[in-house]
PDB file of C-alpha atoms and ligand atoms in Angstrom:
ATOM      1  CA  MET A   6      30.803  97.753   5.429  1.00 87.00           C
ATOM      2  CA  LYS A   7      29.921  97.627   1.716  1.00 92.00           C
ATOM      3  CA  ARG A   8      26.379  96.931   0.895  1.00 94.00           C
ATOM      4  CA  ILE A   9      25.440  94.550  -1.722  1.00 97.00           C
ATOM      5  CA  LEU A  10      21.754  94.136  -3.037  1.00 98.00           C
ATOM      6  CA  LEU A  11      21.277  90.664  -4.509  1.00 98.00           C
ATOM      7  CA  VAL A  12      18.274  90.217  -6.909  1.00 98.00           C
ATOM      8  CA  GLU A  13      17.722  86.629  -7.522  1.00 97.00           C
ATOM      9  CA  ASP A  14      14.398  84.705  -7.649  1.00 97.00           C
ATOM     10  CA  GLU A  15      15.940  81.215  -6.908  1.00 96.00           C
ATOM     11  CA  ARG A  16      15.584  81.245  -3.160  1.00 96.00           C
ATOM     12  CA  GLN A  17      18.224  78.553  -2.644  1.00 96.00           C
ATOM     13  CA  ILE A  18      20.894  80.315  -4.728  1.00 96.00           C
ATOM     14  CA  ALA A  19      20.082  83.665  -3.051  1.00 97.00           C
ATOM     15  CA  ARG A  20      20.434  82.294   0.456  1.00 97.00           C
ATOM     16  CA  MET A  21      23.842  80.614  -0.472  1.00 97.00           C
ATOM     17  CA  VAL A  22      25.176  83.719  -2.080  1.00 97.00           C
ATOM     18  CA  GLN A  23      24.056  85.922   0.982  1.00 97.00           C
ATOM     19  CA  ALA A  24      25.456  83.561   3.314  1.00 97.00           C
ATOM     20  CA  TYR A  25      28.802  83.320   1.631  1.00 97.00           C
ATOM     21  CA  LEU A  26      29.183  87.117   0.844  1.00 97.00           C
ATOM     22  CA  SER A  27      28.107  87.959   4.570  1.00 96.00           C
ATOM     23  CA  ARG A  28      31.060  85.697   5.774  1.00 96.00           C
ATOM     24  CA  GLU A  29      33.207  87.680   3.309  1.00 95.00           C
ATOM     25  CA  GLY A  30      32.469  90.933   5.190  1.00 94.00           C
ATOM     26  CA  TYR A  31      29.536  92.391   3.021  1.00 96.00           C
ATOM     27  CA  LYS A  32      26.150  93.360   4.228  1.00 94.00           C
ATOM     28  CA  VAL A  33      23.864  91.627   1.768  1.00 97.00           C
ATOM     29  CA  GLU A  34      20.115  92.460   1.168  1.00 96.00           C
ATOM     30  CA  VAL A  35      18.076  89.985  -1.097  1.00 98.00           C
ATOM     31  CA  ALA A  36      15.039  90.862  -3.400  1.00 98.00           C
ATOM     32  CA  PHE A  37      13.286  87.850  -4.965  1.00 97.00           C
ATOM     33  CA  ASP A  38      11.754  89.656  -8.096  1.00 97.00           C
ATOM     34  CA  GLY A  39      12.530  92.681 -10.100  1.00 97.00           C
ATOM     35  CA  GLU A  40      10.080  94.932  -8.716  1.00 96.00           C
ATOM     36  CA  GLU A  41      11.143  94.238  -5.195  1.00 97.00           C
ATOM     37  CA  GLY A  42      14.687  94.555  -6.402  1.00 97.00           C
ATOM     38  CA  TRP A  43      13.947  98.165  -7.705  1.00 95.00           C
ATOM     39  CA  ARG A  44      12.162  99.168  -4.438  1.00 94.00           C
ATOM     40  CA  GLN A  45      14.971  97.882  -2.496  1.00 95.00           C
ATOM     41  CA  PHE A  46      17.622  99.560  -4.526  1.00 93.00           C
ATOM     42  CA  GLN A  47      15.917 102.959  -3.816  1.00 91.00           C
ATOM     43  CA  ALA A  48      15.707 102.320  -0.186  1.00 90.00           C
ATOM     44  CA  LEU A  49      19.075 100.933   0.205  1.00 89.00           C
ATOM     45  CA  ALA A  50      21.490 102.750  -2.162  1.00 87.00           C
ATOM     46  CA  PRO A  51      23.758  99.709  -2.280  1.00 91.00           C
ATOM     47  CA  ASP A  52      27.618  99.806  -3.112  1.00 91.00           C
ATOM     48  CA  LEU A  53      26.918  97.061  -5.602  1.00 95.00           C
ATOM     49  CA  VAL A  54      24.170  95.148  -7.374  1.00 97.00           C
ATOM     50  CA  ILE A  55      24.289  91.539  -8.245  1.00 98.00           C
ATOM     51  CA  LEU A  56      21.403  90.950 -10.631  1.00 97.00           C
ATOM     52  CA  ASP A  57      19.811  87.816 -12.032  1.00 96.00           C
ATOM     53  CA  LEU A  58      18.566  88.279 -15.596  1.00 93.00           C
ATOM     54  CA  MET A  59      15.641  86.055 -15.749  1.00 92.00           C
ATOM     55  CA  LEU A  60      13.396  87.596 -13.003  1.00 94.00           C
ATOM     56  CA  PRO A  61       9.678  87.477 -12.304  1.00 94.00           C
ATOM     57  CA  ARG A  62       7.655  90.739 -12.496  1.00 93.00           C
ATOM     58  CA  LEU A  63      10.524  92.957 -14.048  1.00 93.00           C
ATOM     59  CA  HIS A  64      13.177  91.335 -16.305  1.00 94.00           C
ATOM     60  CA  GLY A  65      16.779  91.857 -15.095  1.00 94.00           C
ATOM     61  CA  LEU A  66      17.571  94.012 -18.223  1.00 93.00           C
ATOM     62  CA  GLU A  67      14.746  96.254 -17.415  1.00 94.00           C
ATOM     63  CA  LEU A  68      15.858  96.610 -14.005  1.00 96.00           C
ATOM     64  CA  ALA A  69      19.424  97.296 -15.031  1.00 94.00           C
ATOM     65  CA  ARG A  70      18.048  99.930 -17.217  1.00 91.00           C
ATOM     66  CA  LEU A  71      16.230 101.522 -14.249  1.00 92.00           C
ATOM     67  CA  ILE A  72      19.308 101.310 -12.023  1.00 92.00           C
ATOM     68  CA  ARG A  73      21.507 102.922 -14.650  1.00 85.00           C
ATOM     69  CA  GLY A  74      19.129 105.647 -15.122  1.00 83.00           C
ATOM     70  CA  ALA A  75      19.480 106.627 -11.446  1.00 83.00           C
ATOM     71  CA  SER A  76      23.139 105.677 -10.549  1.00 81.00           C
ATOM     72  CA  GLY A  77      26.467 104.677 -11.600  1.00 80.00           C
ATOM     73  CA  VAL A  78      26.557 101.791  -9.025  1.00 86.00           C
ATOM     74  CA  PRO A  79      28.323  98.771 -10.052  1.00 90.00           C
ATOM     75  CA  ILE A  80      26.285  95.941 -11.459  1.00 93.00           C
ATOM     76  CA  ILE A  81      27.266  92.160 -11.886  1.00 94.00           C
ATOM     77  CA  MET A  82      24.802  90.077 -13.823  1.00 93.00           C
ATOM     78  CA  LEU A  83      23.977  86.498 -13.216  1.00 94.00           C
ATOM     79  CA  THR A  84      23.153  84.886 -16.517  1.00 89.00           C
ATOM     80  CA  ALA A  85      22.360  81.382 -17.856  1.00 85.00           C
ATOM     81  CA  ARG A  86      24.861  80.055 -20.554  1.00 76.00           C
ATOM     82  CA  ALA A  87      22.006  80.300 -23.096  1.00 76.00           C
ATOM     83  CA  GLU A  88      21.455  84.041 -22.572  1.00 79.00           C
ATOM     84  CA  GLU A  89      24.449  85.329 -24.599  1.00 80.00           C
ATOM     85  CA  ALA A  90      22.463  88.143 -26.213  1.00 82.00           C
ATOM     86  CA  ASP A  91      20.970  89.299 -22.948  1.00 85.00           C
ATOM     87  CA  ARG A  92      24.505  89.316 -21.483  1.00 83.00           C
ATOM     88  CA  VAL A  93      25.861  91.522 -24.285  1.00 83.00           C
ATOM     89  CA  ALA A  94      22.722  93.857 -23.937  1.00 85.00           C
ATOM     90  CA  GLY A  95      23.353  94.012 -20.223  1.00 86.00           C
ATOM     91  CA  LEU A  96      27.102  94.895 -20.578  1.00 84.00           C
ATOM     92  CA  GLU A  97      25.923  97.694 -23.095  1.00 81.00           C
ATOM     93  CA  LEU A  98      23.422  98.986 -20.599  1.00 81.00           C
ATOM     94  CA  GLY A  99      26.393  99.426 -18.196  1.00 80.00           C
ATOM     95  CA  ALA A 100      26.523  96.463 -16.231  1.00 87.00           C
ATOM     96  CA  ASP A 101      30.254  95.997 -15.159  1.00 85.00           C
ATOM     97  CA  ASP A 102      30.641  92.160 -15.317  1.00 87.00           C
ATOM     98  CA  TYR A 103      28.782  89.013 -15.503  1.00 89.00           C
ATOM     99  CA  VAL A 104      28.931  85.521 -13.969  1.00 92.00           C
ATOM    100  CA  THR A 105      27.556  82.491 -15.773  1.00 91.00           C
ATOM    101  CA  LYS A 106      25.353  79.916 -13.890  1.00 91.00           C
ATOM    102  CA  PRO A 107      26.371  77.617 -12.575  1.00 90.00           C
ATOM    103  CA  PHE A 108      29.034  79.625 -10.762  1.00 92.00           C
ATOM    104  CA  SER A 109      31.272  78.933  -7.705  1.00 93.00           C
ATOM    105  CA  LEU A 110      30.641  81.238  -4.832  1.00 95.00           C
ATOM    106  CA  ARG A 111      34.316  81.894  -4.719  1.00 94.00           C
ATOM    107  CA  GLU A 112      34.389  83.114  -8.243  1.00 92.00           C
ATOM    108  CA  LEU A 113      31.494  85.349  -7.631  1.00 95.00           C
ATOM    109  CA  ALA A 114      33.238  86.811  -4.430  1.00 95.00           C
ATOM    110  CA  ALA A 115      36.252  87.450  -6.545  1.00 92.00           C
ATOM    111  CA  ARG A 116      34.281  89.358  -9.060  1.00 91.00           C
ATOM    112  CA  VAL A 117      32.714  91.411  -6.495  1.00 94.00           C
ATOM    113  CA  ARG A 118      35.993  92.319  -4.950  1.00 91.00           C
ATOM    114  CA  ALA A 119      37.413  93.075  -8.387  1.00 86.00           C
ATOM    115  CA  VAL A 120      34.588  95.349  -9.359  1.00 86.00           C
ATOM    116  CA  LEU A 121      34.362  97.179  -6.282  1.00 86.00           C
ATOM    117  CA  ARG A 122      38.145  97.829  -6.544  1.00 81.00           C
ATOM    118  CA  ARG A 123      37.883  98.913 -10.074  1.00 75.00           C
ATOM    119  CA  VAL A 124      35.037 101.414  -9.326  1.00 71.00           C
ATOM    120  CA  GLU A 125      37.073 102.921  -6.362  1.00 69.00           C
ATOM    121  CA  GLY A 126      40.152 103.135  -8.612  1.00 59.00           C
ATOM    122  CA  ALA A 127      38.182 104.736 -11.525  1.00 56.00           C
ATOM    123  CA  GLY A 128      36.446 107.488  -9.603  1.00 51.00           C
ATOM    124  CA  SER A 129      33.315 108.544 -11.571  1.00 52.00           C
ATOM    125  CA  HIS A 130      34.032 105.790 -14.211  1.00 56.00           C
ATOM    126  CA  LYS A 131      34.222 108.291 -17.055  1.00 78.00           C
ATOM    127  CA  VAL A 132      38.051 107.929 -17.863  1.00 84.00           C
ATOM    128  CA  ILE A 133      39.698 104.568 -18.184  1.00 86.00           C
ATOM    129  CA  GLU A 134      43.572 104.607 -17.982  1.00 85.00           C
ATOM    130  CA  ALA A 135      45.528 101.504 -19.105  1.00 86.00           C
ATOM    131  CA  GLY A 136      49.167 102.114 -19.093  1.00 85.00           C
ATOM    132  CA  PRO A 137      49.932 105.137 -21.477  1.00 88.00           C
ATOM    133  CA  LEU A 138      46.409 104.591 -22.995  1.00 92.00           C
ATOM    134  CA  ARG A 139      43.828 107.058 -21.675  1.00 92.00           C
ATOM    135  CA  ILE A 140      40.084 106.750 -22.846  1.00 92.00           C
ATOM    136  CA  ASP A 141      37.682 109.453 -22.074  1.00 88.00           C
ATOM    137  CA  LEU A 142      34.353 107.954 -22.354  1.00 83.00           C
ATOM    138  CA  ALA A 143      32.299 111.226 -22.030  1.00 77.00           C
ATOM    139  CA  ALA A 144      34.426 113.097 -24.496  1.00 82.00           C
ATOM    140  CA  ARG A 145      35.007 110.136 -26.787  1.00 86.00           C
ATOM    141  CA  GLU A 146      38.810 110.849 -26.980  1.00 90.00           C
ATOM    142  CA  VAL A 147      41.788 108.587 -26.744  1.00 94.00           C
ATOM    143  CA  ARG A 148      45.291 109.560 -25.942  1.00 93.00           C
ATOM    144  CA  LEU A 149      48.348 107.488 -25.868  1.00 92.00           C
ATOM    145  CA  ALA A 150      51.128 108.795 -23.952  1.00 88.00           C
ATOM    146  CA  GLY A 151      49.289 112.182 -24.010  1.00 89.00           C
ATOM    147  CA  MET A 152      49.067 112.356 -27.828  1.00 91.00           C
ATOM    148  CA  PRO A 153      45.587 112.300 -29.330  1.00 92.00           C
ATOM    149  CA  VAL A 154      44.695 109.103 -31.353  1.00 94.00           C
ATOM    150  CA  GLU A 155      42.273 109.643 -34.173  1.00 90.00           C
ATOM    151  CA  LEU A 156      39.601 106.794 -34.137  1.00 88.00           C
ATOM    152  CA  THR A 157      36.600 106.218 -36.124  1.00 84.00           C
ATOM    153  CA  PRO A 158      33.327 105.866 -34.120  1.00 81.00           C
ATOM    154  CA  THR A 159      33.277 102.238 -34.488  1.00 82.00           C
ATOM    155  CA  GLU A 160      36.970 101.937 -33.425  1.00 88.00           C
ATOM    156  CA  PHE A 161      36.181 104.017 -30.383  1.00 89.00           C
ATOM    157  CA  ASP A 162      33.105 101.944 -29.396  1.00 86.00           C
ATOM    158  CA  LEU A 163      35.111  98.785 -29.780  1.00 91.00           C
ATOM    159  CA  LEU A 164      38.078 100.078 -27.814  1.00 93.00           C
ATOM    160  CA  SER A 165      35.927 101.519 -25.032  1.00 89.00           C
ATOM    161  CA  PHE A 166      33.881  98.356 -24.771  1.00 88.00           C
ATOM    162  CA  PHE A 167      37.248  96.275 -24.461  1.00 91.00           C
ATOM    163  CA  ALA A 168      38.518  98.680 -21.901  1.00 89.00           C
ATOM    164  CA  ARG A 169      35.481  98.572 -19.749  1.00 83.00           C
ATOM    165  CA  HIS A 170      35.814  94.892 -19.479  1.00 84.00           C
ATOM    166  CA  PRO A 171      39.545  94.132 -19.155  1.00 83.00           C
ATOM    167  CA  GLY A 172      40.584  90.513 -19.227  1.00 84.00           C
ATOM    168  CA  ARG A 173      37.357  89.231 -20.552  1.00 86.00           C
ATOM    169  CA  VAL A 174      37.389  87.227 -23.776  1.00 90.00           C
ATOM    170  CA  PHE A 175      34.820  88.085 -26.314  1.00 91.00           C
ATOM    171  CA  THR A 176      33.635  86.275 -29.647  1.00 90.00           C
ATOM    172  CA  ARG A 177      33.400  88.339 -32.766  1.00 89.00           C
ATOM    173  CA  THR A 178      29.680  87.939 -32.672  1.00 84.00           C
ATOM    174  CA  GLU A 179      29.593  89.446 -29.281  1.00 84.00           C
ATOM    175  CA  LEU A 180      31.831  92.342 -30.282  1.00 88.00           C
ATOM    176  CA  LEU A 181      29.560  92.979 -33.189  1.00 83.00           C
ATOM    177  CA  GLU A 182      26.625  93.161 -30.915  1.00 77.00           C
ATOM    178  CA  ALA A 183      28.503  95.392 -28.595  1.00 78.00           C
ATOM    179  CA  ILE A 184      29.304  97.843 -31.217  1.00 77.00           C
ATOM    180  CA  GLN A 185      25.779  97.352 -32.668  1.00 67.00           C
ATOM    181  CA  GLU A 186      26.969  96.827 -36.134  1.00 55.00           C
ATOM    182  CA  ARG A 187      24.346  94.666 -37.637  1.00 48.00           C
ATOM    183  CA  SER A 188      24.168  95.708 -41.175  1.00 50.00           C
ATOM    184  CA  TYR A 189      24.177  92.863 -43.819  1.00 48.00           C
ATOM    185  CA  ALA A 190      27.785  93.489 -44.562  1.00 54.00           C
ATOM    186  CA  SER A 191      28.866  92.846 -41.097  1.00 60.00           C
ATOM    187  CA  LEU A 192      29.934  89.357 -40.816  1.00 70.00           C
ATOM    188  CA  PRO A 193      31.930  88.435 -37.784  1.00 73.00           C
ATOM    189  CA  ARG A 194      35.113  88.707 -39.618  1.00 76.00           C
ATOM    190  CA  THR A 195      34.616  92.422 -40.100  1.00 80.00           C
ATOM    191  CA  ILE A 196      35.692  92.690 -36.475  1.00 87.00           C
ATOM    192  CA  ASP A 197      39.138  91.433 -37.458  1.00 90.00           C
ATOM    193  CA  SER A 198      39.610  94.392 -39.945  1.00 86.00           C
ATOM    194  CA  HIS A 199      38.435  96.962 -37.079  1.00 88.00           C
ATOM    195  CA  ILE A 200      40.799  95.307 -34.748  1.00 93.00           C
ATOM    196  CA  LYS A 201      43.516  95.454 -37.200  1.00 93.00           C
ATOM    197  CA  ASN A 202      42.989  99.173 -37.657  1.00 92.00           C
ATOM    198  CA  LEU A 203      42.831  99.793 -34.044  1.00 94.00           C
ATOM    199  CA  ARG A 204      46.140  97.983 -33.506  1.00 95.00           C
ATOM    200  CA  HIS A 205      47.694 100.065 -36.168  1.00 94.00           C
ATOM    201  CA  LYS A 206      46.620 103.185 -34.099  1.00 94.00           C
ATOM    202  CA  ILE A 207      47.326 102.057 -30.352  1.00 94.00           C
ATOM    203  CA  GLU A 208      49.826  99.140 -30.494  1.00 93.00           C
ATOM    204  CA  PRO A 209      53.565 100.073 -30.141  1.00 88.00           C
ATOM    205  CA  ASP A 210      54.098  97.086 -32.533  1.00 91.00           C
ATOM    206  CA  PRO A 211      50.854  96.043 -34.216  1.00 91.00           C
ATOM    207  CA  SER A 212      52.324  92.695 -35.294  1.00 91.00           C
ATOM    208  CA  GLN A 213      52.884  91.790 -31.572  1.00 93.00           C
ATOM    209  CA  PRO A 214      49.701  93.211 -30.002  1.00 93.00           C
ATOM    210  CA  THR A 215      49.926  93.884 -26.244  1.00 91.00           C
ATOM    211  CA  TYR A 216      46.439  95.637 -25.646  1.00 93.00           C
ATOM    212  CA  ILE A 217      43.938  93.783 -27.814  1.00 94.00           C
ATOM    213  CA  VAL A 218      45.175  90.095 -27.738  1.00 94.00           C
ATOM    214  CA  THR A 219      43.905  87.255 -30.009  1.00 94.00           C
ATOM    215  CA  VAL A 220      42.568  84.307 -28.295  1.00 93.00           C
ATOM    216  CA  HIS A 221      42.863  81.730 -30.687  1.00 92.00           C
ATOM    217  CA  GLY A 222      39.675  79.664 -31.444  1.00 91.00           C
ATOM    218  CA  VAL A 223      37.600  82.180 -29.540  1.00 91.00           C
ATOM    219  CA  GLY A 224      38.055  85.921 -30.182  1.00 93.00           C
ATOM    220  CA  TYR A 225      39.768  88.663 -28.493  1.00 95.00           C
ATOM    221  CA  LYS A 226      40.473  90.226 -25.116  1.00 94.00           C
ATOM    222  CA  PHE A 227      41.704  93.567 -23.827  1.00 93.00           C
ATOM    223  CA  GLN A 228      44.715  93.295 -21.660  1.00 90.00           C
ATOM    224  CA  PRO A 229      45.893  96.330 -19.778  1.00 81.00           C
ATOM    225  CA  PRO A 230      49.588  96.642 -19.344  1.00 77.00           C
ATOM    226  CA  ARG A 231      50.868  95.534 -15.769  1.00 67.00           C
ATOM    227  CA  GLU A 232      51.412  98.128 -13.227  1.00 53.00           C
ATOM    228  CA  GLY A 233      55.092  99.248 -13.415  1.00 45.00           C
ATOM    229  CA  GLY A 234      55.686  96.836 -16.383  1.00 41.00           C
TER     230      GLY A 234
HETATM  231 CA1  LIG B  10      15.917  83.627 -12.190  1.00 84.39          CA
END
């Protein structure tokens, strides 16, 4: 039975999530503040952590940092809609996914299943494969059908950020935050030129992108090719 540590100070939410995920077949332990979360994390060595960001005693981002320093355990963040900067910081710290409050229990359970499946499939999490695209996060190397692809550091950061969060739509501002390009010159539209360059390097037909897809009026998302497609 997979063990989940839920760190959430709103007791009613915590109890509801615990009850729902228990019925889904997980063993769920709850901590109501960040320090307790850290103690329980060390004691339990859970298979997955669900982490509220606004926590008493120790902020969720601090706890995420501690956990990441100790382990590659998957982390799903619970965030409020207004916490966009924290959400991006959390993803950059290595959180695997997030759910925005208010959320449905069914949605959260689906994310839990998806993240656990992805982690099992990805082994140590250091190499991401998406169709013919292979991204080695540790070596910072990208291969397309076995051939090395030369990317700038910014292009690599952007591509690996996308690939670590397949299917999620990111705004240009979020992507700039993610690649930590905050110079005066970096307006949200600079993302467009990075993406244009990336597409020329990885897309079979850059005018009909299949990996990095434009979501009109919002931003971009990474769409891994379908299995066997
Ligand atoms: Ca909270």
